[in-house]
Short mmCIF file of C-alpha atoms in Angstrom, two decimals:
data_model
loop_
_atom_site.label_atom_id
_atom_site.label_comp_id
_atom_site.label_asym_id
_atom_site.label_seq_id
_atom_site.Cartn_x
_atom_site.Cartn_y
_atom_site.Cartn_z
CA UNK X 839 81.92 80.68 -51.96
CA UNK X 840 79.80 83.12 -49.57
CA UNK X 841 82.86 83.03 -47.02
CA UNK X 842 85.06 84.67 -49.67
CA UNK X 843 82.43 86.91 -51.67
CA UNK X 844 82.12 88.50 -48.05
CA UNK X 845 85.70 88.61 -47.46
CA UNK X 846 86.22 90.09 -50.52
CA UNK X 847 83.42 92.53 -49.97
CA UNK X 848 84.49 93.60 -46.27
CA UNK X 849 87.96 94.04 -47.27
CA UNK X 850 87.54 96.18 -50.18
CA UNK X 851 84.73 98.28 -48.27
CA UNK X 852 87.15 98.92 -45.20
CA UNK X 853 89.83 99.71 -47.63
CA UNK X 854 88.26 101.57 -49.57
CA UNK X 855 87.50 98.88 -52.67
CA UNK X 856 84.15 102.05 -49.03
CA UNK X 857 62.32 112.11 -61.41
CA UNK X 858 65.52 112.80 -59.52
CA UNK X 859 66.90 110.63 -56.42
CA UNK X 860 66.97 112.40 -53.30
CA UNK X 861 69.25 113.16 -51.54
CA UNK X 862 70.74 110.43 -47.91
CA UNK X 863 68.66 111.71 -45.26
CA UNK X 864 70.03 110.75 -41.91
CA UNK X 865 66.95 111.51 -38.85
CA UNK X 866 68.13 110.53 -36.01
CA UNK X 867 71.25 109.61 -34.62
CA UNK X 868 73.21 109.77 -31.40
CA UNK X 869 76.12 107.44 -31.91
CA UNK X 870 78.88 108.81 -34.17
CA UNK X 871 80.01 106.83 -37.17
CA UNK X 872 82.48 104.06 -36.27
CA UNK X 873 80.46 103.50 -32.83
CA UNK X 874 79.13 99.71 -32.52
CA UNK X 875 75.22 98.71 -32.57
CA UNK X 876 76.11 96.68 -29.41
CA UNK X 877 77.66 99.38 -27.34
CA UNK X 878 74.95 101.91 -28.57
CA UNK X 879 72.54 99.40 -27.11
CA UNK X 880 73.75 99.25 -24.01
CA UNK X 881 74.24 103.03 -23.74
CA UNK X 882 70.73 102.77 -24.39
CA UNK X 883 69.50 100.34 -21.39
CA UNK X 884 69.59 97.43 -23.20
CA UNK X 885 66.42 97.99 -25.70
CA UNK X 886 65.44 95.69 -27.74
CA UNK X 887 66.33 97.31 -31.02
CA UNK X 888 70.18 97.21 -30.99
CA UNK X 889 70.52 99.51 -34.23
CA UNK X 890 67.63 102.50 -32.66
CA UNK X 891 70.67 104.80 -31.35
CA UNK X 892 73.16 104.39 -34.19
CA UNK X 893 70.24 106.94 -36.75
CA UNK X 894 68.08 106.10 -39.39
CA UNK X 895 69.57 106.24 -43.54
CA UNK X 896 68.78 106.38 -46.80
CA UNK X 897 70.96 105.07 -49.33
CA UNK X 898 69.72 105.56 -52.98
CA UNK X 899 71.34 103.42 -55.34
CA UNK X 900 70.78 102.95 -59.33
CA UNK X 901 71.60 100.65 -62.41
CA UNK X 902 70.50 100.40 -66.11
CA UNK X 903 69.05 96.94 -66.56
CA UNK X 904 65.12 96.13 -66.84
CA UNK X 905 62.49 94.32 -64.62
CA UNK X 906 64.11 90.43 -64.67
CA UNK X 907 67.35 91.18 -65.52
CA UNK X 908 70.17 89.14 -62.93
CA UNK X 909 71.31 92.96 -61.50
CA UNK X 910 67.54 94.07 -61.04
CA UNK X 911 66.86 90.30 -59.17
CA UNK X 912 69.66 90.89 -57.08
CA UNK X 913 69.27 94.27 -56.20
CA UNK X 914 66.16 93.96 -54.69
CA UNK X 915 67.65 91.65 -52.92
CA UNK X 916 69.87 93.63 -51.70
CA UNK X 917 67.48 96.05 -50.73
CA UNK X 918 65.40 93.68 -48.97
CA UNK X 919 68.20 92.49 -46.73
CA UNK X 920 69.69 95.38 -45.65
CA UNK X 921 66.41 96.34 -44.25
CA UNK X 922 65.48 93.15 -42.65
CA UNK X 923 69.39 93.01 -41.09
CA UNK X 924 68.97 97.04 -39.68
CA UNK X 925 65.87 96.74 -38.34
CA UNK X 926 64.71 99.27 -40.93
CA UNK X 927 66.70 101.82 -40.00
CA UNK X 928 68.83 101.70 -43.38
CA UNK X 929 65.89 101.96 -46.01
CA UNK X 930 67.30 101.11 -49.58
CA UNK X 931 65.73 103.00 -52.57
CA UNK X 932 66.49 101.48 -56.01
CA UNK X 933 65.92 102.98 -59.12
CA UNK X 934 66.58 100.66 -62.33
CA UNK X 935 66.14 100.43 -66.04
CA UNK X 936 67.95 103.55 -66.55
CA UNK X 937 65.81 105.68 -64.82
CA UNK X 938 68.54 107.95 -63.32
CA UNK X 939 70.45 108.53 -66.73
CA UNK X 940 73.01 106.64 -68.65
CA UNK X 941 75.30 104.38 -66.80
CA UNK X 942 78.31 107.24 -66.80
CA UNK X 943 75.53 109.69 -65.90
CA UNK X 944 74.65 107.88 -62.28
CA UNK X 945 78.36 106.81 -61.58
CA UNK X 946 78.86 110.98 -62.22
CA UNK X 947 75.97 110.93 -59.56
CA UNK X 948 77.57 109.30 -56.80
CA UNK X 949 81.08 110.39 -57.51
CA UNK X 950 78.85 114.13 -56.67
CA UNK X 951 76.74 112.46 -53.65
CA UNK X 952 73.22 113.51 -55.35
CA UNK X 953 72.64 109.23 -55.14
CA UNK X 954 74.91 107.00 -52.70
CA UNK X 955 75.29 103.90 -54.83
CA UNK X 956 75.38 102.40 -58.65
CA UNK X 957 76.03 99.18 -60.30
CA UNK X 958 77.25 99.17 -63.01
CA UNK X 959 80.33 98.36 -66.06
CA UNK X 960 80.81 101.78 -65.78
CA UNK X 961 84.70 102.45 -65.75
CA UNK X 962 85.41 106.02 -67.08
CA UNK X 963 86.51 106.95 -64.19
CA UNK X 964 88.15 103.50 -62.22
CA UNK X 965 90.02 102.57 -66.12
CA UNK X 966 92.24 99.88 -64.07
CA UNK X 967 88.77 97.48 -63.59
CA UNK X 968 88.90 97.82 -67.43
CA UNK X 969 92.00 94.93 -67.09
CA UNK X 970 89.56 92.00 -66.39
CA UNK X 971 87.66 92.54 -69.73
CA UNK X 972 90.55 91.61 -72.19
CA UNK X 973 89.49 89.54 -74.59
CA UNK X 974 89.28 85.91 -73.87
CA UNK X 975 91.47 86.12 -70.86
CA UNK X 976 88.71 83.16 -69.33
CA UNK X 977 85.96 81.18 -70.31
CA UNK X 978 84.35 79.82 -66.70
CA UNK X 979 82.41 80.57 -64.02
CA UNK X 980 85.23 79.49 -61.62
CA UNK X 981 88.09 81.80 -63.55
CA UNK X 982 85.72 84.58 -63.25
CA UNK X 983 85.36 83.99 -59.25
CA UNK X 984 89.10 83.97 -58.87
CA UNK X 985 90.19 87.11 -60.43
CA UNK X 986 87.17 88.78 -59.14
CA UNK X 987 88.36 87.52 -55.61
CA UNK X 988 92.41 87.80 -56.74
CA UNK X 989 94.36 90.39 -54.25
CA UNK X 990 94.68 91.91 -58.07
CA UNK X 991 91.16 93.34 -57.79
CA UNK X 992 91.36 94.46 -54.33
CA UNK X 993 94.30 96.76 -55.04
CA UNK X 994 92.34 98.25 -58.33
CA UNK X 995 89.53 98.60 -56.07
CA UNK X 996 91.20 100.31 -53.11
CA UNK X 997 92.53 103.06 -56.06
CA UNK X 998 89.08 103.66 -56.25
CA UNK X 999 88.25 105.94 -53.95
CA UNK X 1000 91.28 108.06 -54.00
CA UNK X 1001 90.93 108.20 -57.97
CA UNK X 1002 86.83 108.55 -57.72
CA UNK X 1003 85.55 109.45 -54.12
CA UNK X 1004 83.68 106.32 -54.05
CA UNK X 1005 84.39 102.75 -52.55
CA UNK X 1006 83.57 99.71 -54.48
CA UNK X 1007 81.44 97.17 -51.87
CA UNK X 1008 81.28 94.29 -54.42
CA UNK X 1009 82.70 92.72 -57.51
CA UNK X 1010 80.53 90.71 -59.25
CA UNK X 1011 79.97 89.98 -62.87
CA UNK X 1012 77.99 92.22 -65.16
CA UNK X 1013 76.06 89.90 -67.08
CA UNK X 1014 77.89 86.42 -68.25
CA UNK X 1015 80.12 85.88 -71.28
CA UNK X 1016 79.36 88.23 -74.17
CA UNK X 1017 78.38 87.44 -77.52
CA UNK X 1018 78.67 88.98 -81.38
CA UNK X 1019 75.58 90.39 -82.91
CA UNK X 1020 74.68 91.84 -86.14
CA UNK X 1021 72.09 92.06 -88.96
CA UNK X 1022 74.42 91.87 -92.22
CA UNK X 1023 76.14 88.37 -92.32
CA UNK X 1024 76.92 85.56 -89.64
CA UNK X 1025 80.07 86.03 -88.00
CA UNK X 1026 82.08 82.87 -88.36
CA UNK X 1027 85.89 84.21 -88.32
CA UNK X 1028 87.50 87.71 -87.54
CA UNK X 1029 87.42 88.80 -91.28
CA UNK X 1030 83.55 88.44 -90.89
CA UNK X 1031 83.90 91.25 -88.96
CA UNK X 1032 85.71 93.83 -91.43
CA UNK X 1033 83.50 96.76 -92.55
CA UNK X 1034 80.40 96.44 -89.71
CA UNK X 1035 79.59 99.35 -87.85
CA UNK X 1036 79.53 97.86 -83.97
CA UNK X 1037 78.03 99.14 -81.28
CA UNK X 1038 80.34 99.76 -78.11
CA UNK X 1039 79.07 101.43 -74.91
CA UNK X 1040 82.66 103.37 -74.84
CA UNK X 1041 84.78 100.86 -73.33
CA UNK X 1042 87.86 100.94 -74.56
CA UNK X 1043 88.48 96.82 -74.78
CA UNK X 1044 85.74 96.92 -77.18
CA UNK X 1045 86.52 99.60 -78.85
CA UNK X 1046 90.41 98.11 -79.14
CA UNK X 1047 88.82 94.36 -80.17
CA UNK X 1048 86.57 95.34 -82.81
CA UNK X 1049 89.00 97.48 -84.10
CA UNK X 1050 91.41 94.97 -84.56
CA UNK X 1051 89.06 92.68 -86.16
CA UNK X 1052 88.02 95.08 -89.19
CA UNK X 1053 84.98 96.95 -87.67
CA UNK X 1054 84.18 100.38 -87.04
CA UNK X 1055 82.70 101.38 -83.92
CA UNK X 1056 79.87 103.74 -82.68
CA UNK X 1057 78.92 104.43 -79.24
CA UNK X 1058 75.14 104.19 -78.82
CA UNK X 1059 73.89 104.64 -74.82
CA UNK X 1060 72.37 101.30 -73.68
CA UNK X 1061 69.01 102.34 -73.16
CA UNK X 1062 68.93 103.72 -76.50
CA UNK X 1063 69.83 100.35 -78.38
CA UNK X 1064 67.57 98.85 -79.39
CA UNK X 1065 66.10 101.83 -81.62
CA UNK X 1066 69.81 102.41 -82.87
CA UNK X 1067 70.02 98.49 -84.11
CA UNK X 1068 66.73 98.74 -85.28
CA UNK X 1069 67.25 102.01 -87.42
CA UNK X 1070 70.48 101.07 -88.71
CA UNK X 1071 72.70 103.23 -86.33
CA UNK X 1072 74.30 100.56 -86.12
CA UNK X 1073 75.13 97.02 -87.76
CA UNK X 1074 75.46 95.32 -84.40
CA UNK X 1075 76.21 94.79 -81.18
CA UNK X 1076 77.98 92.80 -78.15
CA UNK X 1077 75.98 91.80 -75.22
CA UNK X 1078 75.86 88.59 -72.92
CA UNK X 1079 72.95 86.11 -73.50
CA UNK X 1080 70.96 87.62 -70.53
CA UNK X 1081 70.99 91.56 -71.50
CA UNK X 1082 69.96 90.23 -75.32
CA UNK X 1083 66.95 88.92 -74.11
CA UNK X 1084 65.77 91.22 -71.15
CA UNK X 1085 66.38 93.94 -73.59
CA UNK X 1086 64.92 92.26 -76.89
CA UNK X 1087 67.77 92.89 -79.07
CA UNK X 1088 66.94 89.38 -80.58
CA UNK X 1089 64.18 91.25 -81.94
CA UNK X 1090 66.24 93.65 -84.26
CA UNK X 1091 69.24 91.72 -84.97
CA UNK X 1092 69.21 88.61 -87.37
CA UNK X 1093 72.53 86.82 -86.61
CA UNK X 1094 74.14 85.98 -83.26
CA UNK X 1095 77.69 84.87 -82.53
CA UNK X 1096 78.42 82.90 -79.29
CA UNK X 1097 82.11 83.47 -79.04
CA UNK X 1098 81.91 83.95 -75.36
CA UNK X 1099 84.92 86.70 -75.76
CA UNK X 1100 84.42 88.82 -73.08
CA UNK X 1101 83.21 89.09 -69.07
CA UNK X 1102 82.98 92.41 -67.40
CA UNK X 1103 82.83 93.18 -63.75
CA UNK X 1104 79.82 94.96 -62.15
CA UNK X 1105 81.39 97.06 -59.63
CA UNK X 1106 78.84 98.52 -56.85
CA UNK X 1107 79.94 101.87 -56.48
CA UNK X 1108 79.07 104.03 -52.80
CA UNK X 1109 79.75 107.79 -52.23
CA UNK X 1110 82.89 107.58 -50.30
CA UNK X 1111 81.89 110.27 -47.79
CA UNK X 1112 78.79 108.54 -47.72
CA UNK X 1113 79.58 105.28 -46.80
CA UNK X 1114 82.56 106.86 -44.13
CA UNK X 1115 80.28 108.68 -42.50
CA UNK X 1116 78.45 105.05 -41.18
CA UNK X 1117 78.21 103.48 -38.19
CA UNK X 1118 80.65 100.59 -38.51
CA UNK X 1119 77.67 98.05 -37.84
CA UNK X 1120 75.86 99.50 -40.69
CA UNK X 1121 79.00 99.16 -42.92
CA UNK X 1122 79.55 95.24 -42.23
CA UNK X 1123 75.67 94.76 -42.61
CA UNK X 1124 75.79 96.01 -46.18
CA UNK X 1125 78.92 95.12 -46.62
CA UNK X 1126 77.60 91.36 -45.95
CA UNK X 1127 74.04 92.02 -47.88
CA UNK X 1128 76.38 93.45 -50.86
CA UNK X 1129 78.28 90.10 -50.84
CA UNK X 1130 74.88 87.99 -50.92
CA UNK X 1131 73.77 89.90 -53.24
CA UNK X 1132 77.12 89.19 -55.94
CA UNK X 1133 76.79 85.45 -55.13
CA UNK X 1134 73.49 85.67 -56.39
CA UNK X 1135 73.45 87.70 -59.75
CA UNK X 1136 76.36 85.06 -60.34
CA UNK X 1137 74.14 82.17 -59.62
CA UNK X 1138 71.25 84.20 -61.59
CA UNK X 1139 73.36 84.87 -64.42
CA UNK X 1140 74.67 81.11 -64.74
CA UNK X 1141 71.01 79.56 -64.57
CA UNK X 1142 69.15 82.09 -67.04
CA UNK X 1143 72.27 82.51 -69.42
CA UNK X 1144 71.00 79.06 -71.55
CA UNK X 1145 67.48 80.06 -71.22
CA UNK X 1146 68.14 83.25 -72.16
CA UNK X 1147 69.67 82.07 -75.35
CA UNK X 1148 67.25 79.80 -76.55
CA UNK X 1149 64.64 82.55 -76.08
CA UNK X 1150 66.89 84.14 -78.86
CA UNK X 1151 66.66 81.10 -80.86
CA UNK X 1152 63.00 79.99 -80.53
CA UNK X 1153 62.54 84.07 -81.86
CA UNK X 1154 63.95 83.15 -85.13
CA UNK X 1155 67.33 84.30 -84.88
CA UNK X 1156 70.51 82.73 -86.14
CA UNK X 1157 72.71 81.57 -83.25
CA UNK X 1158 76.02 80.37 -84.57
CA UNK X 1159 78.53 78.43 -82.34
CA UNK X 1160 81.59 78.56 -83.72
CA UNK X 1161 84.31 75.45 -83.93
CA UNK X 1162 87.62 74.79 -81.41
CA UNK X 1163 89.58 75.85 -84.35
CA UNK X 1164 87.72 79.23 -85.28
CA UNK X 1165 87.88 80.61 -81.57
CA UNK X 1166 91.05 79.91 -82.02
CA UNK X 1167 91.82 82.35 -84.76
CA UNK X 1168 89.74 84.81 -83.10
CA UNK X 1169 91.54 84.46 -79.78
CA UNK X 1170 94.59 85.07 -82.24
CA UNK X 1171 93.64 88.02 -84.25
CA UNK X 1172 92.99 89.51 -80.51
CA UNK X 1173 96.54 89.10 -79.09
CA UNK X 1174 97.49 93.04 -79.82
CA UNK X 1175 94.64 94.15 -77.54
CA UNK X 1176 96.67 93.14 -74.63
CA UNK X 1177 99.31 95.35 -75.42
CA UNK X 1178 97.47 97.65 -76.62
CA UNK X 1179 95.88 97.67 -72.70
CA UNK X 1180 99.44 97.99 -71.34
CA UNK X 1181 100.12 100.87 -73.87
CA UNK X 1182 96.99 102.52 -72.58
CA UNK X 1183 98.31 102.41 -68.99
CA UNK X 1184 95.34 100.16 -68.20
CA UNK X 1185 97.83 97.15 -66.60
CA UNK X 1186 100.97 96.35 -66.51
CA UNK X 1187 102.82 93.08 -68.36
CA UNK X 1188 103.48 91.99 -64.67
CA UNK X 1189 99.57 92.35 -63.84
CA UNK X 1190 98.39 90.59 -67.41
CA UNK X 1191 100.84 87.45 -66.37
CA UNK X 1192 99.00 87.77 -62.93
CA UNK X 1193 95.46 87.56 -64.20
CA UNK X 1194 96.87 84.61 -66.85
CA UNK X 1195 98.36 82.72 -63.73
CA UNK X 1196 95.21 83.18 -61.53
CA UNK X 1197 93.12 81.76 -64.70
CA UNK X 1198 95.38 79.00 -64.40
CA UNK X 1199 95.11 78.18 -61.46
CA UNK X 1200 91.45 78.33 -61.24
CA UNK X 1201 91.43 75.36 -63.90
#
């Protein structure tokens, strides 16, 4: 699994798949970008810190979730191991729970260079990514792995950086399978759906799903949900299991839906000139530590997704798990979002029979 995470990674990073934050500082340096650690260190008599002539970073990088959350875990992990592989000579600042801005707001960031890196479902501006949320397109962890792996994503992700000036180092997922929310009525079929006011973060497969089940839609920033639910902004909401609880939505919302409908992919976004402007040694190191560090919030996600859902239930909420037969009709009354997608220009027929086959074959 590692093995191909890291392919995956290194491919789409040399292919370009490549308070306020400050600004990358770079100290010291006298090997140019592209130059190796190893002939650097040898330039340099042989010292014992291969990395000292290839300069000293700073790569500030940003995401929306709380303390505990899978992406926080992981990207301190991240952090962590990028300075214990460089020799801490590339020093990783993170800033979390929204403390840079909404998640559009920090992408905006890095597409400018004021931050070098974000995580985060965040696809205003890379819309393709938005093919791997369609609506029940999978329902495991393996499926997930294989179109996050597929040669599918590495193309979207090499338009990346022409389309955004960034390069995506990792594909992971965003959070787990994502549930149905709401404080009027449990939501049992599609028609349960007709008349709510949902909350959407802007995406435009949930936009496209809840209006074709009945609802209306509002977007509400993430890190101003919870007071929207709880004020009546809005009726409800769609989250995974894990986000519910690290962000105590459970707390404001009386009935819960686990109709597992929906993944989304957490791309981690770098400032292209950035990221092209590092030695290559420094490139495969995060590169690697960026590939780690998906493997992980996928392994987080998968063993806090059940806790994190009967943390919903012990707090009194209503957690209904609807029948073979009922997903069915949901999956059903969701079949125009697909072409709705290829309408949109998100994907093409060819590419939606691509992602089916690869969901296939993952079993």
């Amino acid at each position: 699994m590692i093995a191909l995470v890291l392919s995956f990674a290194t491919a789409c990073s040399l292919t370009a798949c490549g308070n306020s934050a400050p600004e990358s500082t770079k100290t010291s340096s006298t090997a140019p970008a592209g130059s190796s650690a190893t002939a650097s260190a040898s330039a340099a008599g042989g010292s014992e810190d291969s990395f000292a002539a290839l300069g000293d970073f700073t790569m500030t990088v940003c995401h929306a979730q709380p303390e505990g959350n899978p992406r926080f875990v992981s990207m301190e992990k991240f952090a962590a191991d990028v300075a214990e592989k460089t020799n801490g000579h590339v020093t990783v600042e993170v800033f979390g729970n929204g403390q840079l801005g909404t998640e559009k707001e920090m992408l905006e960031q890095v597409v400018q260079g004021t931050v070098q890196g974000m995580r985060g479902g965040q696809f205003d501006f890379s819309p393709r990514l938005l093919m791997f949320t369609l609506p029940f397109l999978s329902n495991t962890r393996a499926q997930i792995t294989a179109l996050l792996q597929s040669d599918l994503a590495k193309k979207v992700c090499t338009e990346a950086e022409e389309a955004t000036g960034t390069v995506i180092i990792n594909l992971c997922d965003a959070g787990g399978y994502r549930q149905f929310s709401n404080n009027s009525r449990p939501i049992k079929q599609p028609s349960d759906l007709a008349g709510l006011k949902m909350r959407t973060n802007g995406m435009k497969t949930i936009d496209l799903t809840f209006l074709t089940l009945g609802a209306t839609t509002t977007t509400i920033p993430y890190a101003d949900l919870y007071m929207g639910l709880k004020t009546g902004v809005a009726d409800g909401q769609e989250n995974p299991w894990v986000n519910v609880e690290g962000m105590k939505f459970y707390e404001v919302q009386k009935y819960f839906t686990e109709v597992n409908y929906q993944f989304h992919p957490d791309p981690f976004y770098v400032n292209a000139a950035w990221w092209n402007d590092l030695p290559t040694d420094y490139q495969n190191i995060i590169s690697e530590c960026a590939a780690e560090m998906g493997n992980y919030n996928d392994q987080l996600i998968d063993e806090n997704s059940e806790k994190a859902k009967q943390v919903i239930i012990d707090s009194g909420a209503e957690v209904y798990v609807p029948t073979a037969e009922e997903l069915a009709a949901f999956q059903k009354a969701c079949e125009p979002v697909y072409q709705a997608c290829v309408d949109e220009g998100i994907c093409s027929q060819e590419e939606i029979d691509e992602m089916i086959k690869i969901v296939a074959d993952a079993g």
